[in-house]
Structures are given as C-alpha cells and as structure tokens.
C-alpha cells in the first residue's frame, strides 16, 4: 500500500534520486578519506553558530566553503531571532553553553521572500504572525525605507536592517549576556549573502560585550 502511494507520487523519482545522491556522497567522500565518517562520528566541536534563512539557496557550509562539523546551524524563515522562540533559544543555549562556540552569525540574504512578504500588505496565513516581527523592523526605519521607490531595493535595505535587529536581539538574550559576564569569548555578527553574486557582506555590527546596548536590556 505504502509502496504504491510512493510509486504514484509525482516526486517518487526525486525521492529516490536523493537517496542515490547520498550513496554517491558516501562513495566520493570515502575515496578521499576512508576514515571520514568514523572520525566525524566521534563528536562535534563547531566554533560557529549560524542563524540563517531557510531559503534553499543559502546553505551555510557550501557558501562558506566549510565542511560538516564546522558550523552549528539554525535556520528559519528570514533568519529571525525572536525572544519567545524556544527552538532558536534551545539551539543558542546549547551552542553557547555546551559547544562553547566563539561566534554567532546572523546571515540574511538579498531578495529574501520572507522580507518581501513582510513589506507587502497581502495576507499569507499563519506566517503573517512570524513576519510581523519584520514589519516591526520596518517601522523603526520607515522614514528611510518609504523613500526607496524600487521595491527590490527597499526589500534589500530591509534585509540589512532585519539582520542588524536580529543581531541586537541575540545580544538581548540572557544566554549571550551571561557568556559575556563570565568572560567566555563570544562574538555576535551580522552578514548578508547575495544570491546574485555569491558574495557575503559583513554588515560590521559585531558585538563582543554589552557596551553599546540600551541600558534597559542589560542583565546584571
Ligand atoms: Co530568505
């Protein structure tokens, strides 16, 4: 019964091809290093936590030329850091307090569908509640953004502001602040990836302590 459903599914071939691709990956990898998986299975100690967009065109390892084991990854729509998101907080807590990552990087990307949707006045369903946070970022910079008549340009500027705001949101968490207070070296950064060029731009909003944070957000 299940097999029949699978055969009837338009994506049946695609599904099989993914498994075929996996076998190819294993074969190619073992050719270069027969102990690759054996060694990787021993444990992970990635120095970086990546918070990126779920967009299929922005895979953390490939665009930074890094290998499995080098980046701990959390992705959601429009690379958001929302203080009530248990998923993000759990990843952040584990990355900072157990894996002891040295860098947390929020990476947005130009042409982000989530940001574009947030700019519009359309309803998209449940996701509107998620995108609301981006509308809040828009409101903070409405004077500048309203003046940008080209919609793609306006979206890209909001992509940058959204990354900056989410870097700031990371700094506001007790997880990041406690690491700083205890002297654990931890940098928080904001990047934007260009789908058109493949280039990552550092938005230069890095923080290594709470020096530039509004007082009300500082924990003792
Ligand atoms: Co996106």
Tab-separated table of C-alpha atoms and ligand atoms in Angstrom:
chain	number	residue	atom	x	y	z
A	1	UNK	CA	0.000	0.000	0.000
A	2	UNK	CA	2.678	2.468	1.028
A	3	UNK	CA	4.879	1.419	-1.885
A	4	UNK	CA	2.012	2.045	-4.274
A	5	UNK	CA	1.454	5.522	-2.924
A	6	UNK	CA	5.124	6.237	-3.359
A	7	UNK	CA	5.081	4.977	-6.944
A	8	UNK	CA	2.104	7.135	-7.689
A	9	UNK	CA	3.656	10.223	-6.240
A	10	UNK	CA	4.982	12.670	-8.773
A	11	UNK	CA	8.034	13.123	-6.576
A	12	UNK	CA	8.868	9.405	-6.464
A	13	UNK	CA	11.852	9.816	-8.758
A	14	UNK	CA	13.073	12.862	-6.899
A	15	UNK	CA	12.852	10.959	-3.630
A	16	UNK	CA	14.874	8.067	-5.000
A	17	UNK	CA	17.402	10.429	-6.513
A	18	UNK	CA	18.081	11.966	-3.131
A	19	UNK	CA	18.977	8.554	-1.729
A	20	UNK	CA	21.063	7.839	-4.800
A	21	UNK	CA	22.814	11.154	-4.234
A	22	UNK	CA	23.536	10.150	-0.670
A	23	UNK	CA	25.215	6.937	-1.752
A	24	UNK	CA	27.276	8.919	-4.240
A	25	UNK	CA	28.276	11.359	-1.493
A	26	UNK	CA	29.421	8.496	0.740
A	27	UNK	CA	31.361	6.882	-2.086
A	28	UNK	CA	33.087	10.111	-3.148
A	29	UNK	CA	33.903	11.085	0.419
A	30	UNK	CA	35.375	7.711	1.356
A	31	UNK	CA	37.521	7.789	-1.754
A	32	UNK	CA	39.211	10.921	-0.414
A	33	UNK	CA	39.343	9.766	3.210
A	34	UNK	CA	38.430	6.201	4.193
A	35	UNK	CA	38.074	7.262	7.871
A	36	UNK	CA	35.990	10.384	7.231
A	37	UNK	CA	32.704	9.239	8.781
A	38	UNK	CA	34.417	7.244	11.508
A	39	UNK	CA	36.228	10.403	12.629
A	40	UNK	CA	33.239	12.717	12.244
A	41	UNK	CA	31.102	10.384	14.357
A	42	UNK	CA	33.415	10.841	17.340
A	43	UNK	CA	31.877	14.220	18.166
A	44	UNK	CA	31.430	17.827	17.147
A	45	UNK	CA	33.137	20.979	18.256
A	46	UNK	CA	31.988	23.651	15.809
A	47	UNK	CA	33.334	27.148	16.574
A	48	UNK	CA	30.403	28.889	14.897
A	49	UNK	CA	26.629	29.084	15.285
A	50	UNK	CA	24.904	30.165	12.086
A	51	UNK	CA	21.414	31.624	12.179
A	52	UNK	CA	20.249	31.819	8.600
A	53	UNK	CA	17.218	31.841	6.352
A	54	UNK	CA	15.517	28.560	5.477
A	55	UNK	CA	15.854	29.518	1.790
A	56	UNK	CA	17.208	26.534	-0.154
A	57	UNK	CA	19.758	28.715	-1.914
A	58	UNK	CA	21.650	29.711	1.226
A	59	UNK	CA	23.308	26.566	2.633
A	60	UNK	CA	25.727	27.567	5.412
A	61	UNK	CA	28.534	25.110	4.674
A	62	UNK	CA	28.623	25.427	0.914
A	63	UNK	CA	28.689	29.214	0.749
A	64	UNK	CA	31.449	29.440	3.378
A	65	UNK	CA	33.463	26.570	1.943
A	66	UNK	CA	33.304	24.703	5.248
A	67	UNK	CA	32.801	21.025	5.959
A	68	UNK	CA	30.338	19.086	8.139
A	69	UNK	CA	31.334	19.612	11.769
A	70	UNK	CA	32.432	23.208	11.339
A	71	UNK	CA	29.154	25.117	11.701
A	72	UNK	CA	26.230	24.548	14.068
A	73	UNK	CA	23.158	25.663	12.155
A	74	UNK	CA	19.747	27.092	12.932
A	75	UNK	CA	17.568	28.234	10.059
A	76	UNK	CA	14.096	29.694	9.866
A	77	UNK	CA	12.173	31.986	7.572
A	78	UNK	CA	14.092	35.270	7.284
A	79	UNK	CA	16.785	34.360	9.849
A	80	UNK	CA	14.863	35.642	12.835
A	81	UNK	CA	15.899	35.800	16.486
A	82	UNK	CA	12.630	36.024	18.380
A	83	UNK	CA	12.889	36.018	22.137
A	84	UNK	CA	9.938	33.646	22.653
A	85	UNK	CA	11.111	31.091	20.060
A	86	UNK	CA	12.003	28.004	22.111
A	87	UNK	CA	13.603	26.351	19.120
A	88	UNK	CA	16.040	29.207	18.498
A	89	UNK	CA	16.717	29.668	22.227
A	90	UNK	CA	17.450	25.966	22.692
A	91	UNK	CA	19.898	25.986	19.786
A	92	UNK	CA	21.539	29.159	21.077
A	93	UNK	CA	21.785	27.831	24.631
A	94	UNK	CA	23.302	24.551	23.511
A	95	UNK	CA	25.706	26.257	21.124
A	96	UNK	CA	26.936	28.802	23.661
A	97	UNK	CA	26.866	26.799	26.885
A	98	UNK	CA	27.695	23.275	25.743
A	99	UNK	CA	29.528	23.586	22.431
A	100	UNK	CA	31.127	26.890	23.509
A	101	UNK	CA	31.001	28.410	20.051
A	102	UNK	CA	33.150	31.505	19.594
A	103	UNK	CA	30.975	33.255	17.024
A	104	UNK	CA	27.257	33.565	16.417
A	105	UNK	CA	26.456	34.859	12.957
A	106	UNK	CA	23.067	36.025	11.708
A	107	UNK	CA	23.100	35.720	7.925
A	108	UNK	CA	20.345	37.244	5.852
A	109	UNK	CA	20.186	37.307	2.077
A	110	UNK	CA	19.138	39.862	-0.508
A	111	UNK	CA	15.901	39.008	-2.278
A	112	UNK	CA	14.564	37.219	0.812
A	113	UNK	CA	10.992	36.081	0.170
A	114	UNK	CA	10.094	36.434	3.840
A	115	UNK	CA	11.205	40.057	3.926
A	116	UNK	CA	9.466	40.782	0.638
A	117	UNK	CA	6.256	39.274	2.015
A	118	UNK	CA	6.584	41.388	5.158
A	119	UNK	CA	6.803	44.556	3.054
A	120	UNK	CA	3.576	43.782	1.257
A	121	UNK	CA	0.055	44.216	2.586
A	122	UNK	CA	-1.034	40.747	1.463
A	123	UNK	CA	-2.151	38.059	3.877
A	124	UNK	CA	-0.150	34.839	3.669
A	125	UNK	CA	-1.796	32.941	6.509
A	126	UNK	CA	-0.152	31.707	9.699
A	127	UNK	CA	3.221	33.035	8.629
A	128	UNK	CA	1.911	36.600	8.926
A	129	UNK	CA	2.477	36.263	12.677
A	130	UNK	CA	6.121	35.390	12.097
A	131	UNK	CA	6.603	38.130	9.512
A	132	UNK	CA	5.065	40.673	11.883
A	133	UNK	CA	8.478	40.930	13.532
A	134	UNK	CA	9.933	42.144	10.246
A	135	UNK	CA	7.186	44.732	9.953
A	136	UNK	CA	8.288	45.985	13.368
A	137	UNK	CA	11.801	46.417	11.990
A	138	UNK	CA	10.342	48.288	9.013
A	139	UNK	CA	8.545	50.664	11.356
A	140	UNK	CA	11.849	51.575	13.044
A	141	UNK	CA	13.286	52.640	9.676
A	142	UNK	CA	10.104	53.669	7.852
A	143	UNK	CA	11.342	57.179	7.091
A	144	UNK	CA	14.243	55.840	5.041
A	145	UNK	CA	12.508	52.784	3.597
A	146	UNK	CA	9.379	54.633	2.422
A	147	UNK	CA	11.588	56.870	0.275
A	148	UNK	CA	13.063	53.922	-1.664
A	149	UNK	CA	10.697	53.590	-4.620
A	150	UNK	CA	12.231	50.456	-6.160
A	151	UNK	CA	10.600	47.572	-4.306
A	152	UNK	CA	13.584	45.212	-4.660
A	153	UNK	CA	15.943	47.879	-3.376
A	154	UNK	CA	13.612	48.598	-0.472
A	155	UNK	CA	13.451	44.897	0.328
A	156	UNK	CA	17.243	44.581	0.289
A	157	UNK	CA	17.675	47.531	2.640
A	158	UNK	CA	15.135	45.971	4.993
A	159	UNK	CA	17.032	42.665	4.738
A	160	UNK	CA	20.060	44.515	6.129
A	161	UNK	CA	18.090	46.215	8.894
A	162	UNK	CA	16.447	42.909	9.767
A	163	UNK	CA	19.853	41.237	10.200
A	164	UNK	CA	21.065	44.128	12.352
A	165	UNK	CA	17.953	43.954	14.527
A	166	UNK	CA	18.342	40.200	14.968
A	167	UNK	CA	21.998	40.610	15.961
A	168	UNK	CA	20.739	43.051	18.539
A	169	UNK	CA	18.068	40.557	19.616
A	170	UNK	CA	20.822	37.995	20.226
A	171	UNK	CA	22.661	40.460	22.450
A	172	UNK	CA	19.489	40.995	24.464
A	173	UNK	CA	19.276	37.318	25.451
A	174	UNK	CA	20.441	36.245	28.895
A	175	UNK	CA	22.322	33.419	27.140
A	176	UNK	CA	24.671	35.771	25.287
A	177	UNK	CA	24.933	38.243	28.161
A	178	UNK	CA	25.773	35.529	30.704
A	179	UNK	CA	28.549	34.275	28.427
A	180	UNK	CA	29.963	37.788	28.251
A	181	UNK	CA	29.657	38.260	32.011
A	182	UNK	CA	31.554	35.051	32.673
A	183	UNK	CA	34.389	36.087	30.377
A	184	UNK	CA	33.591	33.497	27.721
A	185	UNK	CA	34.847	34.866	24.390
A	186	UNK	CA	31.801	35.295	22.168
A	187	UNK	CA	31.312	37.476	19.113
A	188	UNK	CA	27.946	38.197	17.547
A	189	UNK	CA	27.885	39.222	13.891
A	190	UNK	CA	25.576	40.209	11.048
A	191	UNK	CA	26.124	39.207	7.429
A	192	UNK	CA	24.171	39.422	4.180
A	193	UNK	CA	24.524	36.970	1.319
A	194	UNK	CA	23.922	37.929	-2.301
A	195	UNK	CA	22.137	35.282	-4.330
A	196	UNK	CA	23.252	37.076	-7.497
A	197	UNK	CA	26.992	37.089	-6.794
A	198	UNK	CA	27.503	34.501	-4.054
A	199	UNK	CA	29.327	37.135	-2.009
A	200	UNK	CA	28.788	37.588	1.732
A	201	UNK	CA	28.971	41.144	3.066
A	202	UNK	CA	29.852	41.808	6.695
A	203	UNK	CA	27.437	44.472	7.970
A	204	UNK	CA	30.004	45.397	10.620
A	205	UNK	CA	27.624	45.332	13.553
A	206	UNK	CA	29.708	42.867	15.548
A	207	UNK	CA	29.399	42.891	19.327
A	208	UNK	CA	31.721	41.295	21.864
A	209	UNK	CA	30.181	42.799	25.002
A	210	UNK	CA	27.135	44.797	26.079
A	211	UNK	CA	28.870	48.187	25.851
A	212	UNK	CA	26.591	49.558	23.127
A	213	UNK	CA	23.368	48.066	24.394
A	214	UNK	CA	20.443	50.140	25.665
A	215	UNK	CA	20.535	50.029	29.420
A	216	UNK	CA	17.067	48.575	29.843
A	217	UNK	CA	18.139	45.349	28.097
A	218	UNK	CA	21.213	44.770	30.263
A	219	UNK	CA	21.049	41.978	32.814
A	220	UNK	CA	23.151	42.214	35.988
B	1	LIG	CO1	15.027	34.275	2.927
